[in-house]
CSV table of C-alpha atoms and ligand atoms in Angstrom, one decimal:
chain,number,residue,atom,x,y,z
A,1298,MET,CA,-180.4,2.0,125.6
A,1299,LYS,CA,-177.6,-0.5,126.2
A,1300,ALA,CA,-174.0,0.5,125.9
A,1301,ALA,CA,-170.6,-0.9,126.8
A,1302,ILE,CA,-169.2,1.3,129.6
A,1303,PHE,CA,-165.5,2.0,130.2
A,1304,HIS,CA,-164.8,2.3,133.9
A,1305,GLY,CA,-161.1,2.8,133.8
A,1306,PRO,CA,-157.9,1.1,132.4
A,1307,ASN,CA,-157.3,-2.6,132.7
A,1308,GLN,CA,-161.0,-3.4,133.5
A,1309,PRO,CA,-163.4,-5.2,131.2
A,1310,LEU,CA,-166.1,-3.0,129.7
A,1311,THR,CA,-169.6,-3.7,131.2
A,1312,ILE,CA,-172.9,-3.6,129.5
A,1313,GLU,CA,-175.3,-1.1,131.2
A,1314,GLN,CA,-178.3,1.1,130.6
A,1315,VAL,CA,-177.5,4.6,129.5
A,1316,ASP,CA,-179.8,7.6,128.8
A,1317,ILE,CA,-179.4,9.3,125.5
A,1318,ASP,CA,-180.9,12.8,124.9
A,1319,ASP,CA,-183.0,14.0,122.0
A,1320,PRO,CA,-181.2,15.6,119.0
A,1321,ARG,CA,-180.9,19.4,119.1
A,1322,ASP,CA,-180.4,21.8,116.2
A,1323,HIS,CA,-177.5,20.2,114.2
A,1324,GLU,CA,-177.6,16.8,116.0
A,1325,VAL,CA,-178.7,13.4,114.7
A,1326,LEU,CA,-179.9,10.4,116.5
A,1327,VAL,CA,-178.7,7.2,114.8
A,1328,ARG,CA,-179.6,3.6,115.5
A,1329,THR,CA,-176.3,1.8,115.5
A,1330,ALA,CA,-176.4,-1.2,113.1
A,1331,ALA,CA,-172.8,-2.3,113.3
A,1332,SER,CA,-169.6,-1.2,115.0
A,1333,GLY,CA,-166.1,-2.3,114.1
A,1334,VAL,CA,-163.5,-2.8,116.9
A,1335,CYS,CA,-160.4,-0.8,116.3
A,1336,HIS,CA,-157.2,-1.0,118.2
A,1337,SER,CA,-157.3,2.7,119.1
A,1338,ASP,CA,-160.0,1.9,121.7
A,1339,LEU,CA,-157.8,-0.8,123.1
A,1340,HIS,CA,-155.1,1.8,123.8
A,1341,PHE,CA,-157.4,3.4,126.3
A,1342,VAL,CA,-158.6,0.1,127.8
A,1343,ASP,CA,-154.9,-0.9,128.2
A,1344,GLY,CA,-154.1,2.4,129.9
A,1345,LEU,CA,-151.7,3.5,127.2
A,1346,TYR,CA,-153.5,6.8,127.1
A,1347,PRO,CA,-155.6,8.2,130.0
A,1348,TYR,CA,-159.3,8.7,129.5
A,1349,PRO,CA,-161.9,9.9,132.0
A,1350,ALA,CA,-164.5,7.4,133.1
A,1351,PRO,CA,-167.3,6.5,132.8
A,1352,ALA,CA,-167.2,6.6,129.0
A,1353,ILE,CA,-168.5,4.8,126.0
A,1354,LEU,CA,-165.7,3.9,123.6
A,1355,GLY,CA,-166.0,2.9,119.9
A,1356,HIS,CA,-165.5,5.1,116.8
A,1357,GLU,CA,-166.2,2.9,113.7
A,1358,ALA,CA,-169.8,2.4,112.9
A,1359,ALA,CA,-172.7,2.4,110.5
A,1360,GLY,CA,-176.4,2.8,111.2
A,1361,VAL,CA,-179.8,4.2,110.3
A,1362,VAL,CA,-181.0,7.8,111.1
A,1363,GLU,CA,-183.9,7.8,113.6
A,1364,LYS,CA,-184.4,11.5,114.3
A,1365,VAL,CA,-182.8,14.8,113.2
A,1366,GLY,CA,-182.5,18.2,114.9
A,1367,LYS,CA,-184.5,21.0,113.4
A,1368,ALA,CA,-181.5,22.6,111.6
A,1369,VAL,CA,-180.5,19.4,109.9
A,1370,THR,CA,-181.2,19.4,106.1
A,1371,TYR,CA,-178.5,16.9,104.9
A,1372,LEU,CA,-180.2,13.8,106.5
A,1373,GLU,CA,-183.6,12.5,107.2
A,1374,PRO,CA,-185.0,9.5,109.2
A,1375,GLY,CA,-184.3,6.2,107.4
A,1376,ASP,CA,-181.1,7.3,105.8
A,1377,HIS,CA,-178.1,4.9,106.1
A,1378,VAL,CA,-175.0,6.6,107.4
A,1379,ILE,CA,-171.4,5.9,108.4
A,1380,SER,CA,-169.9,7.8,111.3
A,1381,CYS,CA,-166.4,9.1,111.3
A,1382,PRO,CA,-164.1,10.4,114.1
A,1383,SER,CA,-163.1,13.3,111.8
A,1384,VAL,CA,-166.0,15.5,112.9
A,1385,PHE,CA,-165.6,18.9,111.2
A,1386,CYS,CA,-166.8,22.4,112.1
A,1387,GLY,CA,-166.6,23.6,108.5
A,1388,PHE,CA,-165.3,27.1,109.3
A,1389,CYS,CA,-161.9,26.9,111.1
A,1390,GLU,CA,-158.6,27.5,109.3
A,1391,GLU,CA,-158.0,23.7,108.9
A,1392,CYS,CA,-161.5,23.1,107.5
A,1393,MET,CA,-161.3,26.1,105.2
A,1394,THR,CA,-157.9,24.9,103.7
A,1395,GLY,CA,-159.4,21.5,102.9
A,1396,ASN,CA,-158.0,19.6,105.9
A,1397,LEU,CA,-161.3,18.7,107.6
A,1398,HIS,CA,-159.7,15.7,109.3
A,1399,ARG,CA,-157.6,18.2,111.3
A,1400,CYS,CA,-160.5,20.5,112.3
A,1401,SER,CA,-159.2,22.7,115.1
A,1402,ASN,CA,-162.6,23.7,116.5
A,1403,ARG,CA,-164.3,20.5,117.5
A,1404,ARG,CA,-166.0,22.4,120.3
A,1405,ALA,CA,-168.3,23.9,117.7
A,1406,THR,CA,-169.7,20.4,117.1
A,1407,GLN,CA,-170.1,19.5,120.8
A,1408,ARG,CA,-172.6,20.6,123.4
A,1409,PRO,CA,-171.3,23.5,125.5
A,1410,LYS,CA,-169.6,22.6,128.8
A,1411,GLY,CA,-172.1,22.4,131.7
A,1412,ASP,CA,-175.0,21.8,129.3
A,1413,LYS,CA,-177.1,18.7,129.5
A,1414,PRO,CA,-174.9,15.9,128.3
A,1415,ARG,CA,-175.8,13.8,125.2
A,1416,LEU,CA,-175.1,10.6,127.2
A,1417,SER,CA,-175.8,10.1,131.0
A,1418,GLN,CA,-176.6,7.7,133.7
A,1419,GLY,CA,-178.8,8.8,136.7
A,1420,GLY,CA,-178.3,12.4,135.5
A,1421,LYS,CA,-174.5,12.1,135.5
A,1422,MET,CA,-172.5,12.6,132.3
A,1423,VAL,CA,-171.1,9.6,130.5
A,1424,ARG,CA,-168.2,10.7,128.2
A,1425,GLN,CA,-168.7,10.5,124.5
A,1426,PHE,CA,-165.5,9.1,123.0
A,1427,SER,CA,-164.3,10.8,119.8
A,1428,ASP,CA,-167.7,12.6,119.8
A,1429,LEU,CA,-169.2,9.3,118.6
A,1430,SER,CA,-169.4,6.4,121.2
A,1431,THR,CA,-170.3,3.6,118.9
A,1432,TYR,CA,-170.4,0.7,121.4
A,1433,ALA,CA,-174.0,1.6,122.1
A,1434,GLU,CA,-177.4,0.8,120.6
A,1435,LYS,CA,-177.8,4.5,119.6
A,1436,MET,CA,-175.6,7.4,118.9
A,1437,LEU,CA,-176.3,11.1,119.3
A,1438,LEU,CA,-174.0,13.0,117.0
A,1439,HIS,CA,-173.3,16.3,115.2
A,1440,GLU,CA,-174.4,16.0,111.6
A,1441,HIS,CA,-170.8,16.7,110.6
A,1442,ALA,CA,-169.8,13.3,112.0
A,1443,LEU,CA,-171.9,11.5,109.4
A,1444,VAL,CA,-171.9,10.7,105.7
A,1445,LYS,CA,-175.0,9.4,103.9
A,1446,ILE,CA,-174.5,6.2,102.0
A,1447,THR,CA,-176.6,4.1,99.6
A,1448,LYS,CA,-178.9,1.5,101.1
A,1449,GLU,CA,-177.4,-1.4,99.1
A,1450,ILE,CA,-174.2,-1.6,101.1
A,1451,PRO,CA,-174.3,-4.1,104.0
A,1452,LEU,CA,-173.9,-2.1,107.2
A,1453,ASP,CA,-171.4,-4.5,108.8
A,1454,ARG,CA,-169.0,-3.8,105.8
A,1455,ALA,CA,-169.9,-0.1,105.8
A,1456,ALA,CA,-168.9,0.2,109.5
A,1457,LEU,CA,-165.3,-0.6,108.8
A,1458,ILE,CA,-164.9,2.4,106.6
A,1459,GLY,CA,-165.7,4.7,109.5
A,1460,CYS,CA,-162.1,4.3,110.8
A,1461,GLY,CA,-159.8,1.4,109.7
A,1462,VAL,CA,-160.4,1.5,105.9
A,1463,THR,CA,-160.4,5.3,105.7
A,1464,THR,CA,-157.3,5.4,107.8
A,1465,GLY,CA,-155.4,2.8,105.8
A,1466,VAL,CA,-156.4,3.5,102.2
A,1467,GLY,CA,-156.2,7.2,102.9
A,1468,ALA,CA,-152.7,6.9,104.3
A,1469,VAL,CA,-151.6,5.6,100.9
A,1470,LEU,CA,-153.7,7.7,98.5
A,1471,ASN,CA,-154.0,11.0,100.5
A,1472,THR,CA,-150.9,11.2,102.7
A,1473,ALA,CA,-148.2,9.2,101.0
A,1474,LYS,CA,-149.7,9.7,97.5
A,1475,ILE,CA,-147.8,6.8,96.1
A,1476,GLU,CA,-146.9,6.7,92.5
A,1477,PRO,CA,-148.1,3.7,90.3
A,1478,GLY,CA,-145.2,1.2,90.1
A,1479,SER,CA,-144.0,2.0,93.7
A,1480,THR,CA,-142.6,-0.6,96.0
A,1481,VAL,CA,-144.2,-0.7,99.4
A,1482,ALA,CA,-143.7,-2.4,102.8
A,1483,VAL,CA,-146.5,-2.5,105.4
A,1484,PHE,CA,-145.6,-3.3,109.0
A,1485,GLY,CA,-148.7,-4.8,110.8
A,1486,CYS,CA,-151.6,-6.6,109.2
A,1487,GLY,CA,-154.6,-5.7,111.4
A,1488,GLY,CA,-157.6,-3.8,110.1
A,1489,VAL,CA,-155.5,-0.7,109.4
A,1490,GLY,CA,-152.5,-2.5,107.9
A,1491,LEU,CA,-154.6,-4.7,105.6
A,1492,SER,CA,-156.4,-1.5,104.4
A,1493,ILE,CA,-152.9,0.0,103.7
A,1494,VAL,CA,-152.1,-3.1,101.6
A,1495,GLN,CA,-155.4,-2.6,99.7
A,1496,GLY,CA,-154.7,1.1,99.3
A,1497,ALA,CA,-151.2,0.2,97.8
A,1498,ARG,CA,-152.8,-2.2,95.4
A,1499,ILE,CA,-155.5,0.3,94.4
A,1500,GLY,CA,-152.7,2.9,94.0
A,1501,GLY,CA,-150.8,0.7,91.5
A,1502,ALA,CA,-147.9,-0.5,93.6
A,1503,ARG,CA,-145.8,-3.2,91.9
A,1504,GLN,CA,-144.6,-4.8,95.0
A,1505,ILE,CA,-146.3,-4.9,98.4
A,1506,ILE,CA,-144.4,-6.6,101.2
A,1507,ALA,CA,-146.6,-7.2,104.3
A,1508,VAL,CA,-145.0,-7.8,107.6
A,1509,ASP,CA,-146.6,-9.3,110.7
A,1510,MET,CA,-145.5,-11.5,113.7
A,1511,PHE,CA,-148.4,-13.9,113.3
A,1512,ALA,CA,-148.2,-16.5,110.4
A,1513,GLN,CA,-152.0,-16.6,110.1
A,1514,LYS,CA,-151.9,-13.0,108.8
A,1515,ALA,CA,-150.1,-14.2,105.6
A,1516,GLU,CA,-153.3,-15.4,103.9
A,1517,MET,CA,-155.2,-12.2,104.8
A,1518,ALA,CA,-152.4,-10.1,103.5
A,1519,LYS,CA,-152.1,-11.9,100.2
A,1520,ARG,CA,-155.9,-11.7,99.7
A,1521,ALA,CA,-155.6,-7.9,100.3
A,1522,GLY,CA,-153.0,-7.6,97.6
A,1523,ALA,CA,-149.6,-8.3,99.2
A,1524,THR,CA,-147.1,-9.8,96.8
A,1525,ASP,CA,-144.9,-11.0,99.6
A,1526,PHE,CA,-145.4,-11.8,103.3
A,1527,VAL,CA,-142.6,-11.6,106.0
A,1528,ASN,CA,-143.2,-13.3,109.3
A,1529,SER,CA,-141.2,-11.0,111.6
A,1530,SER,CA,-141.1,-13.6,114.4
A,1531,GLU,CA,-139.0,-15.8,112.1
A,1532,GLU,CA,-137.0,-13.4,110.1
A,1533,ASP,CA,-135.6,-9.9,110.6
A,1534,PRO,CA,-138.1,-7.8,108.5
A,1535,VAL,CA,-135.5,-5.2,107.5
A,1536,LYS,CA,-133.2,-7.8,106.0
A,1537,ALA,CA,-136.2,-9.5,104.4
A,1538,VAL,CA,-137.4,-6.3,102.7
A,1539,ARG,CA,-133.8,-5.7,101.4
A,1540,ARG,CA,-133.7,-9.2,100.1
A,1541,LEU,CA,-137.1,-9.0,98.4
A,1542,THR,CA,-136.2,-5.7,96.7
A,1543,GLY,CA,-132.8,-6.8,95.4
A,1544,GLY,CA,-131.0,-4.8,98.1
A,1545,LEU,CA,-132.7,-1.5,97.2
A,1546,GLY,CA,-135.3,-1.1,100.0
A,1547,VAL,CA,-138.9,0.2,99.3
A,1548,ASP,CA,-140.2,3.5,98.1
A,1549,HIS,CA,-142.8,3.6,100.8
A,1550,ALA,CA,-142.9,1.9,104.2
A,1551,PHE,CA,-146.0,2.2,106.5
A,1552,GLU,CA,-146.1,1.5,110.2
A,1553,ALA,CA,-149.5,0.2,111.3
A,1554,VAL,CA,-148.9,-1.2,114.8
A,1555,GLY,CA,-147.9,1.6,117.1
A,1556,LEU,CA,-144.4,0.5,118.2
A,1557,ALA,CA,-141.2,2.5,118.1
A,1558,LYS,CA,-139.3,-0.6,117.1
A,1559,LEU,CA,-141.5,-1.0,114.1
A,1560,CYS,CA,-141.2,2.7,113.1
A,1561,ARG,CA,-137.5,2.2,113.1
A,1562,GLN,CA,-137.8,-1.0,111.0
A,1563,ALA,CA,-140.0,0.9,108.6
A,1564,ILE,CA,-137.4,3.7,108.3
A,1565,GLU,CA,-134.6,1.2,107.9
A,1566,SER,CA,-136.4,-0.5,105.1
A,1567,LEU,CA,-136.5,2.5,102.8
A,1568,ALA,CA,-134.8,3.0,99.5
A,1569,ILE,CA,-133.0,6.2,98.6
A,1570,ARG,CA,-135.6,9.1,98.7
A,1571,GLY,CA,-138.1,6.7,100.3
A,1572,THR,CA,-140.9,7.8,102.6
A,1573,ALA,CA,-141.9,6.2,105.9
A,1574,THR,CA,-145.5,7.0,106.9
A,1575,ILE,CA,-146.4,6.2,110.6
A,1576,VAL,CA,-150.0,5.3,111.0
A,1577,GLY,CA,-149.9,3.4,114.3
A,1578,VAL,CA,-150.5,5.3,117.5
A,1579,LEU,CA,-147.4,5.1,119.8
A,1580,PRO,CA,-147.4,5.5,123.5
A,1581,PRO,CA,-147.1,9.3,124.3
A,1582,ASP,CA,-143.5,9.0,125.6
A,1583,ALA,CA,-142.3,6.7,122.8
A,1584,THR,CA,-138.9,7.6,121.3
A,1585,ILE,CA,-137.9,6.4,117.9
A,1586,GLU,CA,-134.1,6.0,117.7
A,1587,PHE,CA,-132.1,4.8,114.7
A,1588,PRO,CA,-128.4,4.9,113.8
A,1589,TRP,CA,-127.5,7.7,111.3
A,1590,MET,CA,-126.0,5.1,108.9
A,1591,ALA,CA,-129.3,3.3,108.7
A,1592,ILE,CA,-131.0,6.3,107.0
A,1593,ARG,CA,-130.9,6.3,103.3
A,1594,PRO,CA,-130.2,9.7,101.6
A,1595,GLU,CA,-133.1,12.1,101.3
A,1596,CYS,CA,-135.6,9.8,102.9
A,1597,LYS,CA,-138.7,11.3,104.7
A,1598,VAL,CA,-140.7,10.3,107.8
A,1599,GLN,CA,-144.2,11.5,108.2
A,1600,THR,CA,-147.3,10.6,110.2
A,1601,SER,CA,-150.8,10.2,108.9
A,1602,ARG,CA,-154.0,11.0,110.8
A,1603,MET,CA,-157.3,9.3,109.8
A,1604,GLY,CA,-155.9,8.9,106.3
A,1605,GLY,CA,-156.0,12.6,105.7
A,1606,ASN,CA,-159.7,12.2,104.9
A,1607,ARG,CA,-162.3,14.4,103.5
A,1608,PHE,CA,-164.7,11.7,104.5
A,1609,ARG,CA,-167.9,12.9,102.8
A,1610,TYR,CA,-165.9,12.7,99.5
A,1611,ASP,CA,-163.6,9.7,100.3
A,1612,ILE,CA,-166.2,7.3,101.8
A,1613,PRO,CA,-168.7,7.3,98.8
A,1614,MET,CA,-165.6,6.8,96.6
A,1615,TYR,CA,-164.5,3.8,98.7
A,1616,LEU,CA,-168.0,2.4,98.4
A,1617,ASP,CA,-167.8,2.6,94.6
A,1618,LEU,CA,-164.5,0.7,94.7
A,1619,TYR,CA,-166.2,-1.9,96.9
A,1620,ARG,CA,-169.1,-2.3,94.5
A,1621,GLN,CA,-166.7,-2.7,91.6
A,1622,GLY,CA,-164.7,-5.4,93.6
A,1623,ARG,CA,-161.6,-3.2,93.8
A,1624,LEU,CA,-161.8,-2.7,97.6
A,1625,ASP,CA,-162.5,-5.9,99.5
A,1626,LEU,CA,-164.5,-5.2,102.7
A,1627,ASP,CA,-165.9,-8.8,102.9
A,1628,GLN,CA,-162.5,-10.3,103.9
A,1629,MET,CA,-162.0,-7.6,106.6
A,1630,VAL,CA,-165.0,-8.9,108.6
A,1631,THR,CA,-163.4,-12.0,110.2
A,1632,LYS,CA,-165.9,-12.3,113.0
A,1633,THR,CA,-169.2,-10.8,114.0
A,1634,GLY,CA,-170.5,-10.6,117.5
A,1635,ARG,CA,-172.9,-8.8,119.8
A,1636,LEU,CA,-172.3,-5.8,122.1
A,1637,ASP,CA,-171.5,-8.1,125.0
A,1638,ASP,CA,-168.7,-9.8,122.9
A,1639,ILE,CA,-166.7,-6.6,123.1
A,1640,ASN,CA,-164.1,-7.9,125.6
A,1641,GLU,CA,-163.7,-11.1,123.6
A,1642,ALA,CA,-163.2,-8.9,120.5
A,1643,PHE,CA,-160.3,-7.1,122.3
A,1644,ARG,CA,-158.8,-10.4,123.2
A,1645,ALA,CA,-159.0,-11.8,119.6
A,1646,MET,CA,-157.4,-8.6,118.4
A,1647,LYS,CA,-154.5,-8.9,120.7
A,1648,ALA,CA,-154.1,-12.6,119.7
A,1649,GLY,CA,-153.9,-11.5,116.0
A,1650,GLU,CA,-156.8,-13.8,115.2
A,1651,VAL,CA,-158.8,-11.2,113.2
A,1652,ALA,CA,-158.7,-8.5,110.6
A,1653,ARG,CA,-161.7,-7.0,112.4
A,1654,THR,CA,-164.5,-8.1,114.7
A,1655,VAL,CA,-167.7,-6.3,113.9
A,1656,LEU,CA,-170.4,-6.0,116.6
A,1657,MET,CA,-173.9,-6.2,115.3
A,1658,PHE,CA,-177.0,-4.6,116.8
A,1659,ASP,CA,-180.7,-5.4,116.2
B,1813,NAD,N1,-153.4,7.3,112.5
B,1813,NAD,C1,-154.6,7.1,112.7
B,1813,NAD,O1,-155.5,8.0,112.4
B,1813,NAD,C2,-155.1,5.8,113.2
B,1813,NAD,C3,-156.5,5.4,113.0
B,1813,NAD,C4,-156.8,4.1,113.5
B,1813,NAD,C5,-155.9,3.3,114.1
B,1813,NAD,N2,-154.7,3.7,114.3
B,1813,NAD,C6,-153.6,2.9,114.9
B,1813,NAD,O2,-153.2,1.9,114.0
B,1813,NAD,C7,-152.6,0.8,114.8
B,1813,NAD,C8,-153.2,-0.5,114.2
B,1813,NAD,O3,-154.6,-0.5,114.4
B,1813,NAD,P1,-155.4,-1.9,114.0
B,1813,NAD,O4,-156.8,-1.6,114.4
B,1813,NAD,O5,-155.1,-2.3,112.7
B,1813,NAD,O6,-154.8,-2.9,115.1
B,1813,NAD,P2,-154.7,-4.5,115.1
B,1813,NAD,O7,-154.5,-4.9,116.5
B,1813,NAD,O8,-155.9,-5.0,114.4
B,1813,NAD,O9,-153.5,-4.8,114.2
B,1813,NAD,C9,-152.2,-4.7,114.6
B,1813,NAD,C10,-151.4,-5.8,113.8
B,1813,NAD,O10,-150.0,-5.6,114.2
B,1813,NAD,C11,-149.4,-6.9,114.4
B,1813,NAD,N3,-148.3,-6.7,115.3
B,1813,NAD,C12,-148.3,-6.4,116.6
B,1813,NAD,N4,-147.1,-6.4,117.2
B,1813,NAD,C13,-146.2,-6.6,116.1
B,1813,NAD,C14,-144.8,-6.7,116.0
B,1813,NAD,N5,-144.0,-6.5,117.0
B,1813,NAD,N6,-144.3,-7.0,114.8
B,1813,NAD,C15,-145.1,-7.2,113.7
B,1813,NAD,N7,-146.5,-7.2,113.8
B,1813,NAD,C16,-147.0,-6.9,115.0
B,1813,NAD,C17,-150.6,-7.7,115.0
B,1813,NAD,O11,-150.3,-9.1,114.8
B,1813,NAD,C18,-151.7,-7.2,114.2
B,1813,NAD,O12,-151.9,-8.0,113.0
B,1813,NAD,C19,-153.0,1.1,116.2
B,1813,NAD,O13,-151.9,1.7,116.9
B,1813,NAD,C20,-154.1,2.1,116.1
B,1813,NAD,O14,-154.3,2.9,117.3
B,1813,NAD,C21,-154.2,4.9,113.8
B,1814,ZN,ZN1,-159.8,3.6,114.8
B,1815,ZN,ZN1,-163.0,23.0,111.6
């Protein structure tokens, strides 16, 4: 099969032939139909985080089951599925306490070290990123990486739920648990930030202030449900949030970029007893500093991982909201491309041109 191979930081991905094994007991072979391009992959391509090469990146996909291992009863060939990076073992302490997105025993869903790899080239292992590797024509996954979905949902829309939408909407509904009538600010209007805006709208926020440094994000943010847009390259966003909230600040601020400066701005935008939720992935050595006087009394700062999902429950719920017109996935697909458009998709993402690029397969 063809896949986009990561050979190391600051190099373009290259399209190459890769061998993919047959599914074993709890594994499933999926024909990839669509893969969204999330900024988390770009962090590895840009060298922000180290990752061993060769590897196949990508972690936001939908597809069709081709073959299942002999112990799989949940799925059968022909089923439509969404993959999620929150692969769960189902029996560790985190899983047993309902925090499947924090599963602490991912090993149980991987092949043992030294065993035949799922992905290889000339007999040598190719790393499977996030236990998924979606920038490939096929994926060989543990069944606990997949949720079955109804066949009516277009698979390019479905793909986005695998990471961006689940991360953003979940950060609002599962992690921050905003109250109806809340005021919200969202820093960053990419695939994740726009999903946070949508989550805030679905959760009943009365004011949603979207912030981005690119003016072209204003329209996307408004369509997602933002009541106000602040262009941070023209105006100090903290002052703007105060102005737009009559000096009070917001009940909830979300950081969806991955920069210490923006985390600080989110914290400084809070109202008394407000909560800042950091969703962006910062460089490992990033330090968030802010003057004591900038912190409002009793405010809280927390992070959110993969929207605190229970994805086999959350994703069908998001698809219901999509069918009812309450979650807009159509606007999130700004561009579609083919597997060999992957490097262009990263460029468009950096230039702020897209909500998401979705790569389509035959
Ligand atoms: N917590 C999680 O589980 C999780 C999951 C997925 C993604 N993420 C992270 O979320 C972040 C966003 O991902 P994405 O796919 O939406 O990225 P993206 O590139 O699509 O969006 C980022 C947005 O931030 C804007 N931006 C960049 N610098 C800015 C600045 N200085 N001021 C204001 N706006 C600025 C860009 O214009 C863009 O609209 C990334 O750090 C990604 O790794 C976290
Ligand atoms: Zn992602
Ligand atoms: Zn577990």
